[in-house]
CSV table of C-alpha atoms in Angstrom, one decimal:
chain,number,residue,atom,x,y,z
A,1,MET,CA,-39.3,-1.1,7.0
A,2,LYS,CA,-38.9,-4.4,9.0
A,3,ILE,CA,-36.2,-6.9,9.2
A,4,THR,CA,-37.2,-10.1,7.7
A,5,ASN,CA,-34.2,-12.5,7.5
A,6,LEU,CA,-30.5,-13.1,8.9
A,7,GLU,CA,-28.2,-15.3,6.7
A,8,LEU,CA,-24.8,-16.5,7.8
A,9,PHE,CA,-21.9,-17.5,5.3
A,10,LYS,CA,-18.8,-19.3,6.8
A,11,VAL,CA,-16.5,-18.4,4.0
A,12,PRO,CA,-12.4,-19.1,3.5
A,13,PRO,CA,-9.9,-18.2,4.7
A,14,ARG,CA,-11.3,-17.9,8.2
A,15,TRP,CA,-14.5,-15.4,8.1
A,16,LEU,CA,-18.3,-15.2,8.9
A,17,PHE,CA,-20.3,-12.9,6.9
A,18,LEU,CA,-23.6,-12.0,7.8
A,19,LYS,CA,-26.9,-10.7,5.3
A,20,VAL,CA,-29.8,-9.0,6.8
A,21,GLU,CA,-32.5,-8.7,4.7
A,22,THR,CA,-35.8,-6.3,4.9
A,23,ASP,CA,-39.5,-6.3,3.7
A,24,GLU,CA,-38.2,-3.4,1.5
A,25,GLY,CA,-35.6,-5.1,-0.6
A,26,ILE,CA,-32.9,-3.3,1.2
A,27,THR,CA,-29.8,-5.8,2.4
A,28,GLY,CA,-27.1,-4.9,4.7
A,29,TRP,CA,-24.0,-7.0,5.5
A,30,GLY,CA,-22.0,-7.5,8.6
A,31,GLU,CA,-19.0,-9.4,9.6
A,32,PRO,CA,-19.4,-11.1,13.2
A,33,VAL,CA,-16.5,-13.4,13.8
A,34,VAL,CA,-14.1,-14.4,16.3
A,35,GLU,CA,-11.0,-15.8,14.7
A,36,GLY,CA,-11.0,-19.6,15.3
A,37,LYS,CA,-14.6,-19.5,16.8
A,38,ALA,CA,-16.8,-18.8,13.6
A,39,ASP,CA,-19.4,-21.6,14.6
A,40,THR,CA,-19.5,-20.2,18.2
A,41,VAL,CA,-20.3,-16.8,17.0
A,42,ALA,CA,-22.7,-17.9,14.3
A,43,ALA,CA,-24.8,-19.9,17.2
A,44,ALA,CA,-24.8,-16.4,19.1
A,45,VAL,CA,-26.3,-14.4,16.0
A,46,LYS,CA,-28.7,-17.1,15.4
A,47,GLU,CA,-29.9,-16.9,19.2
A,48,MET,CA,-30.2,-13.1,18.9
A,49,SER,CA,-32.0,-13.3,15.6
A,50,GLY,CA,-35.5,-13.6,17.9
A,51,HIS,CA,-34.5,-9.8,19.0
A,52,ILE,CA,-34.0,-8.7,15.5
A,53,ILE,CA,-36.7,-10.3,12.9
A,54,GLY,CA,-39.7,-8.0,12.5
A,55,GLN,CA,-37.9,-4.8,14.1
A,56,ASP,CA,-37.0,-1.6,12.4
A,57,PRO,CA,-33.3,-1.7,11.3
A,58,MET,CA,-33.1,2.1,11.4
A,59,ARG,CA,-33.3,1.8,15.4
A,60,ILE,CA,-29.6,1.0,15.6
A,61,GLU,CA,-28.9,2.2,19.2
A,62,ASP,CA,-32.2,0.5,20.7
A,63,MET,CA,-31.2,-2.9,19.2
A,64,PHE,CA,-27.6,-2.5,20.5
A,65,GLN,CA,-29.1,-1.7,23.7
A,66,VAL,CA,-31.4,-4.9,23.8
A,67,LEU,CA,-28.8,-7.0,22.4
A,68,TYR,CA,-26.0,-5.9,24.9
A,69,ARG,CA,-28.1,-5.2,28.1
A,70,GLY,CA,-31.0,-7.7,27.5
A,71,GLY,CA,-29.0,-10.5,28.5
A,72,PHE,CA,-28.1,-10.9,32.0
A,73,TYR,CA,-24.4,-12.1,31.1
A,74,ARG,CA,-22.8,-9.6,28.8
A,75,GLY,CA,-19.6,-8.7,27.0
A,76,GLY,CA,-16.7,-10.8,25.8
A,77,PRO,CA,-15.5,-11.9,22.3
A,78,VAL,CA,-18.2,-14.0,21.2
A,79,LEU,CA,-21.4,-12.2,22.2
A,80,THR,CA,-20.0,-9.0,21.5
A,81,SER,CA,-18.7,-9.8,18.0
A,82,ALA,CA,-22.2,-11.3,17.3
A,83,ILE,CA,-23.7,-7.9,18.0
A,84,SER,CA,-20.9,-6.1,16.1
A,85,GLY,CA,-21.6,-8.0,12.8
A,86,ILE,CA,-25.5,-7.4,13.1
A,87,GLU,CA,-24.8,-3.7,13.9
A,88,GLN,CA,-22.5,-3.0,10.8
A,89,ALA,CA,-25.2,-4.6,8.8
A,90,LEU,CA,-28.0,-2.4,10.2
A,91,TRP,CA,-25.8,0.7,9.3
A,92,ASP,CA,-25.2,-0.6,5.8
A,93,ILE,CA,-29.1,-0.9,5.5
A,94,LYS,CA,-29.4,2.8,7.0
A,95,GLY,CA,-26.8,4.2,4.6
A,96,LYS,CA,-28.3,2.6,1.7
A,97,PHE,CA,-31.8,3.9,2.6
A,98,TYR,CA,-30.6,7.3,2.9
A,99,ASN,CA,-28.2,7.0,0.1
A,100,ALA,CA,-25.2,8.1,2.0
A,101,PRO,CA,-22.0,6.5,3.3
A,102,ILE,CA,-22.4,5.7,7.0
A,103,TYR,CA,-19.7,8.4,8.0
A,104,ASP,CA,-22.1,10.9,6.6
A,105,LEU,CA,-24.6,9.8,9.2
A,106,LEU,CA,-21.9,9.9,11.9
A,107,GLY,CA,-21.1,13.7,11.3
A,108,GLY,CA,-19.3,13.5,8.1
A,109,ALA,CA,-15.8,13.1,6.8
A,110,CYS,CA,-13.0,14.8,8.7
A,111,ARG,CA,-10.4,13.5,6.2
A,112,ASP,CA,-10.2,12.9,2.4
A,113,ARG,CA,-8.3,9.6,2.7
A,114,THR,CA,-6.9,7.3,5.5
A,115,ARG,CA,-3.3,5.9,5.5
A,116,VAL,CA,-3.0,2.0,5.7
A,117,TYR,CA,-0.3,-0.4,6.6
A,118,CYS,CA,0.6,-3.8,5.5
A,119,TRP,CA,1.9,-7.0,7.2
A,120,ILE,CA,5.5,-8.2,6.6
A,121,GLY,CA,6.3,-10.6,9.3
A,122,GLY,CA,4.2,-13.6,10.3
A,123,ASP,CA,4.1,-15.9,13.3
A,124,ARG,CA,7.7,-16.6,12.9
A,125,PRO,CA,9.0,-13.8,11.1
A,126,SER,CA,11.8,-14.1,8.7
A,127,ASP,CA,13.3,-12.3,5.7
A,128,VAL,CA,11.3,-9.3,6.9
A,129,GLY,CA,14.0,-6.6,5.6
A,130,GLU,CA,13.2,-7.9,1.9
A,131,ALA,CA,9.6,-7.9,2.6
A,132,ALA,CA,9.6,-4.5,4.0
A,133,LYS,CA,11.4,-3.1,1.0
A,134,ARG,CA,9.0,-4.8,-1.5
A,135,GLN,CA,5.9,-3.1,0.2
A,136,VAL,CA,7.4,0.4,0.4
A,137,GLU,CA,8.4,0.1,-3.3
A,138,ALA,CA,4.5,-0.9,-3.8
A,139,GLY,CA,3.7,2.5,-2.3
A,140,PHE,CA,3.0,1.6,1.3
A,141,THR,CA,4.5,4.3,4.0
A,142,ALA,CA,4.0,1.8,7.0
A,143,VAL,CA,4.4,-1.6,7.8
A,144,LYS,CA,3.8,-4.2,10.8
A,145,MET,CA,5.2,-7.5,11.9
A,146,ASN,CA,5.5,-9.9,14.7
A,147,ALA,CA,8.4,-9.1,17.0
A,148,THR,CA,9.0,-12.5,18.4
A,149,GLU,CA,8.2,-16.1,18.6
A,150,GLU,CA,7.1,-17.7,21.6
A,151,MET,CA,8.6,-16.3,24.8
A,152,HIS,CA,8.5,-17.9,28.5
A,153,TYR,CA,7.8,-15.6,31.4
A,154,ILE,CA,11.7,-15.3,31.8
A,155,ASP,CA,13.6,-16.2,28.3
A,156,SER,CA,17.0,-16.2,26.8
A,157,TYR,CA,18.5,-12.8,25.8
A,158,SER,CA,19.2,-14.7,22.5
A,159,LYS,CA,15.7,-14.3,21.5
A,160,VAL,CA,15.8,-10.6,22.3
A,161,ASP,CA,18.7,-10.3,20.1
A,162,ALA,CA,16.9,-12.0,17.1
A,163,ALA,CA,14.2,-9.7,17.5
A,164,LEU,CA,16.3,-6.8,17.5
A,165,ALA,CA,18.2,-8.2,14.4
A,166,ARG,CA,14.7,-8.3,12.6
A,167,ILE,CA,13.7,-4.9,13.5
A,168,ALA,CA,17.4,-3.4,12.4
A,169,ALA,CA,16.8,-5.2,8.9
A,170,VAL,CA,13.5,-3.6,8.5
A,171,ARG,CA,14.6,-0.1,9.4
A,172,GLU,CA,18.0,-0.3,7.4
A,173,ALA,CA,15.8,-1.7,4.3
A,174,VAL,CA,13.3,1.1,4.3
A,175,GLY,CA,15.0,4.1,6.0
A,176,GLY,CA,13.9,6.4,8.7
A,177,ASP,CA,10.7,7.7,7.3
A,178,VAL,CA,8.8,4.5,7.1
A,179,GLY,CA,6.4,3.6,10.0
A,180,ILE,CA,7.2,0.2,11.6
A,181,GLY,CA,4.8,-1.3,13.9
A,182,ILE,CA,6.1,-4.1,16.2
A,183,ASP,CA,3.5,-6.5,17.5
A,184,PHE,CA,4.1,-8.4,20.7
A,185,HIS,CA,1.0,-10.2,20.2
A,186,GLY,CA,0.6,-10.8,23.9
A,187,ARG,CA,3.2,-13.6,23.6
A,188,VAL,CA,5.7,-11.6,25.8
A,189,HIS,CA,5.3,-11.5,29.6
A,190,LYS,CA,6.0,-8.2,31.6
A,191,SER,CA,9.7,-9.0,32.6
A,192,MET,CA,10.7,-9.7,29.0
A,193,ALA,CA,8.4,-6.9,27.4
A,194,LYS,CA,10.4,-4.3,29.8
A,195,ILE,CA,13.7,-5.5,28.2
A,196,LEU,CA,12.2,-5.5,24.6
A,197,ALA,CA,10.7,-2.2,24.8
A,198,LYS,CA,13.8,-0.4,26.2
A,199,GLU,CA,16.1,-2.3,23.4
A,200,LEU,CA,13.8,-1.6,20.5
A,201,GLU,CA,13.7,2.1,21.2
A,202,PRO,CA,16.5,3.1,19.1
A,203,PHE,CA,14.9,1.9,15.8
A,204,ARG,CA,12.0,4.1,16.3
A,205,PRO,CA,9.1,2.0,16.2
A,206,MET,CA,5.7,3.7,15.0
A,207,PHE,CA,4.5,1.7,17.9
A,208,ILE,CA,4.7,-1.3,19.9
A,209,GLU,CA,1.5,-3.3,20.1
A,210,GLU,CA,0.1,-5.5,22.9
A,211,PRO,CA,3.3,-5.7,24.8
A,212,VAL,CA,1.5,-7.9,27.4
A,213,LEU,CA,-1.9,-9.5,27.3
A,214,PRO,CA,-4.9,-7.3,27.7
A,215,GLU,CA,-5.7,-9.0,31.1
A,216,ASN,CA,-2.4,-7.7,32.3
A,217,ASN,CA,-2.7,-4.1,31.1
A,218,GLU,CA,-1.7,-2.9,34.6
A,219,ALA,CA,1.7,-3.7,33.6
A,220,LEU,CA,1.9,-1.1,30.9
A,221,LYS,CA,2.3,1.5,33.3
A,222,GLU,CA,5.6,-0.1,34.2
A,223,ILE,CA,6.5,-1.0,30.7
A,224,ALA,CA,6.1,2.6,29.8
A,225,ARG,CA,8.9,3.7,32.1
A,226,TYR,CA,11.4,1.9,30.0
A,227,THR,CA,10.6,3.4,26.6
A,228,SER,CA,9.2,6.5,24.9
A,229,CYS,CA,7.9,4.4,22.1
A,230,PRO,CA,4.2,4.7,21.5
A,231,ILE,CA,2.3,1.8,23.2
A,232,ALA,CA,-0.8,0.6,21.2
A,233,THR,CA,-3.5,-2.2,22.7
A,234,GLY,CA,-7.1,-3.0,22.5
A,235,GLU,CA,-7.9,-5.4,19.9
A,236,ARG,CA,-9.1,-7.9,22.6
A,237,MET,CA,-11.0,-5.4,24.3
A,238,TYR,CA,-14.5,-4.8,24.1
A,239,THR,CA,-17.1,-2.0,24.4
A,240,ARG,CA,-16.5,1.3,25.9
A,241,TRP,CA,-16.8,-0.2,29.4
A,242,GLY,CA,-13.7,-2.5,28.5
A,243,PHE,CA,-11.7,0.8,27.2
A,244,LYS,CA,-12.7,3.0,30.3
A,245,GLU,CA,-10.3,2.2,32.9
A,246,LEU,CA,-7.5,1.9,30.3
A,247,LEU,CA,-7.9,5.4,28.9
A,248,ALA,CA,-8.4,6.9,32.6
A,249,GLN,CA,-5.1,5.5,33.7
A,250,GLY,CA,-3.4,7.2,30.8
A,251,ILE,CA,-1.1,4.2,30.1
A,252,VAL,CA,-1.4,3.9,26.3
A,253,ASP,CA,-0.8,6.0,23.3
A,254,ILE,CA,-3.1,4.3,20.8
A,255,ILE,CA,-5.9,2.1,21.0
A,256,GLN,CA,-6.8,-0.7,18.7
A,257,PRO,CA,-10.4,-1.4,18.8
A,258,ASP,CA,-11.7,-4.2,16.2
A,259,LEU,CA,-15.0,-3.1,14.7
A,260,SER,CA,-16.0,-7.0,14.5
A,261,HIS,CA,-15.3,-7.5,18.0
A,262,ALA,CA,-15.7,-4.3,20.2
A,263,GLY,CA,-19.4,-3.7,19.3
A,264,GLY,CA,-19.6,-2.3,15.8
A,265,ILE,CA,-19.2,0.8,14.3
A,266,LEU,CA,-21.2,3.1,16.4
A,267,GLU,CA,-19.9,1.5,19.7
A,268,THR,CA,-16.3,2.0,18.1
A,269,ARG,CA,-17.1,5.5,17.3
A,270,LYS,CA,-18.0,6.2,21.0
A,271,ILE,CA,-14.7,4.5,22.1
A,272,ALA,CA,-12.8,6.8,19.6
A,273,ALA,CA,-14.4,9.8,20.9
A,274,MET,CA,-13.5,8.9,24.6
A,275,ALA,CA,-9.9,8.4,23.3
A,276,GLU,CA,-9.9,11.7,21.7
A,277,ALA,CA,-10.8,13.3,25.0
A,278,TYR,CA,-7.6,11.6,26.6
A,279,ASP,CA,-5.3,12.7,23.5
A,280,VAL,CA,-5.0,9.2,22.5
A,281,ALA,CA,-4.9,8.0,18.6
A,282,VAL,CA,-6.8,5.4,17.2
A,283,ALA,CA,-5.6,2.5,14.7
A,284,PRO,CA,-8.5,-0.1,14.2
A,285,HIS,CA,-7.6,-3.7,14.3
A,286,CYS,CA,-8.6,-5.6,11.4
A,287,PRO,CA,-6.8,-8.7,9.9
A,288,LEU,CA,-10.2,-9.8,8.4
A,289,GLY,CA,-12.5,-9.7,5.3
A,290,PRO,CA,-13.9,-6.6,3.2
A,291,ILE,CA,-17.1,-5.9,5.4
A,292,ALA,CA,-14.8,-5.4,8.5
A,293,LEU,CA,-12.5,-3.2,6.8
A,294,ALA,CA,-15.3,-1.3,5.1
A,295,SER,CA,-16.6,-0.6,8.6
A,296,CYS,CA,-13.2,0.4,9.9
A,297,LEU,CA,-12.7,2.8,6.8
A,298,GLN,CA,-16.3,4.5,7.8
A,299,LEU,CA,-15.2,5.0,11.3
A,300,ASP,CA,-11.7,6.4,10.3
A,301,THR,CA,-13.4,8.9,7.9
A,302,CYS,CA,-15.4,10.5,10.6
A,303,SER,CA,-12.8,10.3,13.4
A,304,PRO,CA,-10.2,12.8,13.7
A,305,ASN,CA,-7.8,10.9,15.9
A,306,ALA,CA,-7.9,7.7,13.4
A,307,PHE,CA,-4.1,7.8,12.2
A,308,ILE,CA,-3.8,4.5,10.4
A,309,GLN,CA,-5.7,1.4,9.4
A,310,GLU,CA,-4.6,-2.3,9.5
A,311,GLN,CA,-5.9,-4.3,6.4
A,312,SER,CA,-5.4,-7.8,5.6
A,313,LEU,CA,-3.9,-7.7,1.8
A,314,GLY,CA,-1.2,-10.2,1.7
A,315,ILE,CA,-1.5,-11.1,5.7
A,316,HIS,CA,-0.1,-14.6,6.4
A,317,TYR,CA,-3.4,-15.6,7.9
A,318,ASN,CA,-5.4,-15.7,4.5
A,319,GLN,CA,-4.2,-18.6,2.6
A,320,GLY,CA,-6.5,-19.3,-0.4
A,321,SER,CA,-8.6,-16.4,-0.4
A,322,ASP,CA,-8.1,-13.0,0.0
A,323,LEU,CA,-10.7,-9.8,0.8
A,324,LEU,CA,-10.9,-8.5,-2.8
A,325,ASP,CA,-12.4,-11.9,-3.9
A,326,TYR,CA,-15.7,-11.1,-2.5
A,327,LEU,CA,-16.3,-7.5,-4.0
A,328,LYS,CA,-17.9,-6.8,-7.2
A,329,ASP,CA,-15.5,-3.8,-7.3
A,330,PRO,CA,-12.1,-4.5,-5.7
A,331,SER,CA,-11.3,-1.0,-6.7
A,332,VAL,CA,-12.9,0.7,-3.7
A,333,PHE,CA,-9.9,-0.6,-1.7
A,334,ARG,CA,-7.2,0.7,-4.1
A,335,TYR,CA,-4.3,2.1,-2.3
A,336,GLU,CA,-2.4,4.8,-3.5
A,337,ASP,CA,1.0,6.1,-1.8
A,338,GLY,CA,-0.1,4.4,1.4
A,339,TYR,CA,-3.6,5.8,1.4
A,340,VAL,CA,-7.3,4.7,0.7
A,341,ASN,CA,-9.4,7.1,-0.4
A,342,ASN,CA,-13.0,7.5,1.4
A,343,LEU,CA,-15.6,5.2,0.4
A,344,THR,CA,-18.3,7.3,-1.1
A,345,GLY,CA,-20.7,4.7,-2.1
A,346,PRO,CA,-24.0,4.5,0.3
A,347,GLY,CA,-23.9,2.4,3.5
A,348,LEU,CA,-20.7,0.7,4.0
A,349,GLY,CA,-19.6,1.7,0.2
A,350,ILE,CA,-18.8,-1.6,-0.9
A,351,GLU,CA,-20.8,-3.9,-3.1
A,352,VAL,CA,-20.5,-7.7,-2.1
A,353,ASN,CA,-20.4,-10.3,-4.6
A,354,GLU,CA,-22.9,-12.7,-3.2
A,355,ASP,CA,-22.4,-15.2,-5.9
A,356,LYS,CA,-18.9,-15.5,-4.8
A,357,VAL,CA,-20.0,-15.6,-1.1
A,358,ARG,CA,-22.4,-18.5,-1.7
A,359,GLU,CA,-19.9,-20.4,-3.7
A,360,MET,CA,-17.2,-20.0,-1.3
A,361,ALA,CA,-19.6,-20.8,1.7
A,362,ALA,CA,-20.3,-24.2,0.3
A,363,ILE,CA,-16.5,-24.8,0.7
A,364,GLY,CA,-16.5,-23.3,4.4
A,365,HIS,CA,-13.5,-23.4,6.7
A,366,ASP,CA,-12.3,-24.9,9.9
A,367,TRP,CA,-9.9,-22.3,10.9
A,368,LYS,CA,-8.0,-22.5,14.3
A,369,ASN,CA,-5.0,-20.8,15.5
A,370,PRO,CA,-2.0,-23.0,16.4
A,371,VAL,CA,-1.5,-24.1,19.8
A,372,TRP,CA,2.2,-23.4,20.9
A,373,ARG,CA,4.4,-25.0,23.7
A,374,GLN,CA,7.5,-24.0,25.1
A,375,GLU,CA,10.8,-26.0,25.3
A,376,ASP,CA,9.6,-27.2,28.8
A,377,GLY,CA,6.3,-28.4,27.5
A,378,THR,CA,4.2,-25.4,29.1
A,379,VAL,CA,1.7,-23.8,26.9
A,380,ALA,CA,2.8,-20.7,25.2
A,381,GLU,CA,1.0,-17.6,24.0
A,382,TRP,CA,0.2,-17.6,20.2
């Protein structure tokens, strides 16, 4: 079997899908995208196609090595995301060839279902108490929200108080047993992150996410002194080499690699195994589309330290389209009691509605994240 063609589809709300075809009629789907840089990643995939066309799609490890190590410059969000989407599609082909879900080819299932959480608070969170209550009534056992709006290096305690009031409203609305993930989104600098981490502790968050930017991960050791809340990070980190030092330092409790950014399914399985050796949990990042989510669930199913999965239904980024729109059978992502059952179909376990993909690709998108500024005019983290 040989790869014959790669085809890209830029579809709303902000995604990029990849279809890989073979001479035996088996096709695979991947989701290579950096949010806000879809065209850039598409160009990287096209540049890499020369290493892919004519190759055996079953040799996934070898192709990863060629794509990652074959270039003198490597890593980073664009190149690794391009590799990730290609790799996902190859696993989809391999699973379809063997008529098995991908997790069966990676050691088999170690769980029957995966817990999921949903978003309740957007870029400028408000009314989160009511939103959390609605999601719990819908059956979810965990929610996540952004903690704050923009914050300066040193900022006012009124912003801290506002964040605490929002978290308090959520905890009051859902009770003590529902998990609450609090995403700092890298918006908070070290000095303010220490304050927030300490003040949030009485509300018993499920985790605090990206309390500082990943380029400032050394600050996590100091922040951890101010809280017993589990600390999570990793959505903007790539490959096992990117996670190596973080795990060795023992300064996080949860890693959140993104399977469309970190290197794909097998690479993230290797990262999860590294984390397991350091007694660290995994909660894959996934505010993306159905192919990325299916990839994550394949990983979760065969990774014992995966404890919860992000998914994008109803997320504030998805305006006009949602992940179920692109599936022939949306019921594969049916959530019951806050869990989703293992995907048992071959490959990724989903059937992409190609007609819908082509229809929406004709519309396309030009999604960009906002650029925020502080009151003094300086650029703020979004």
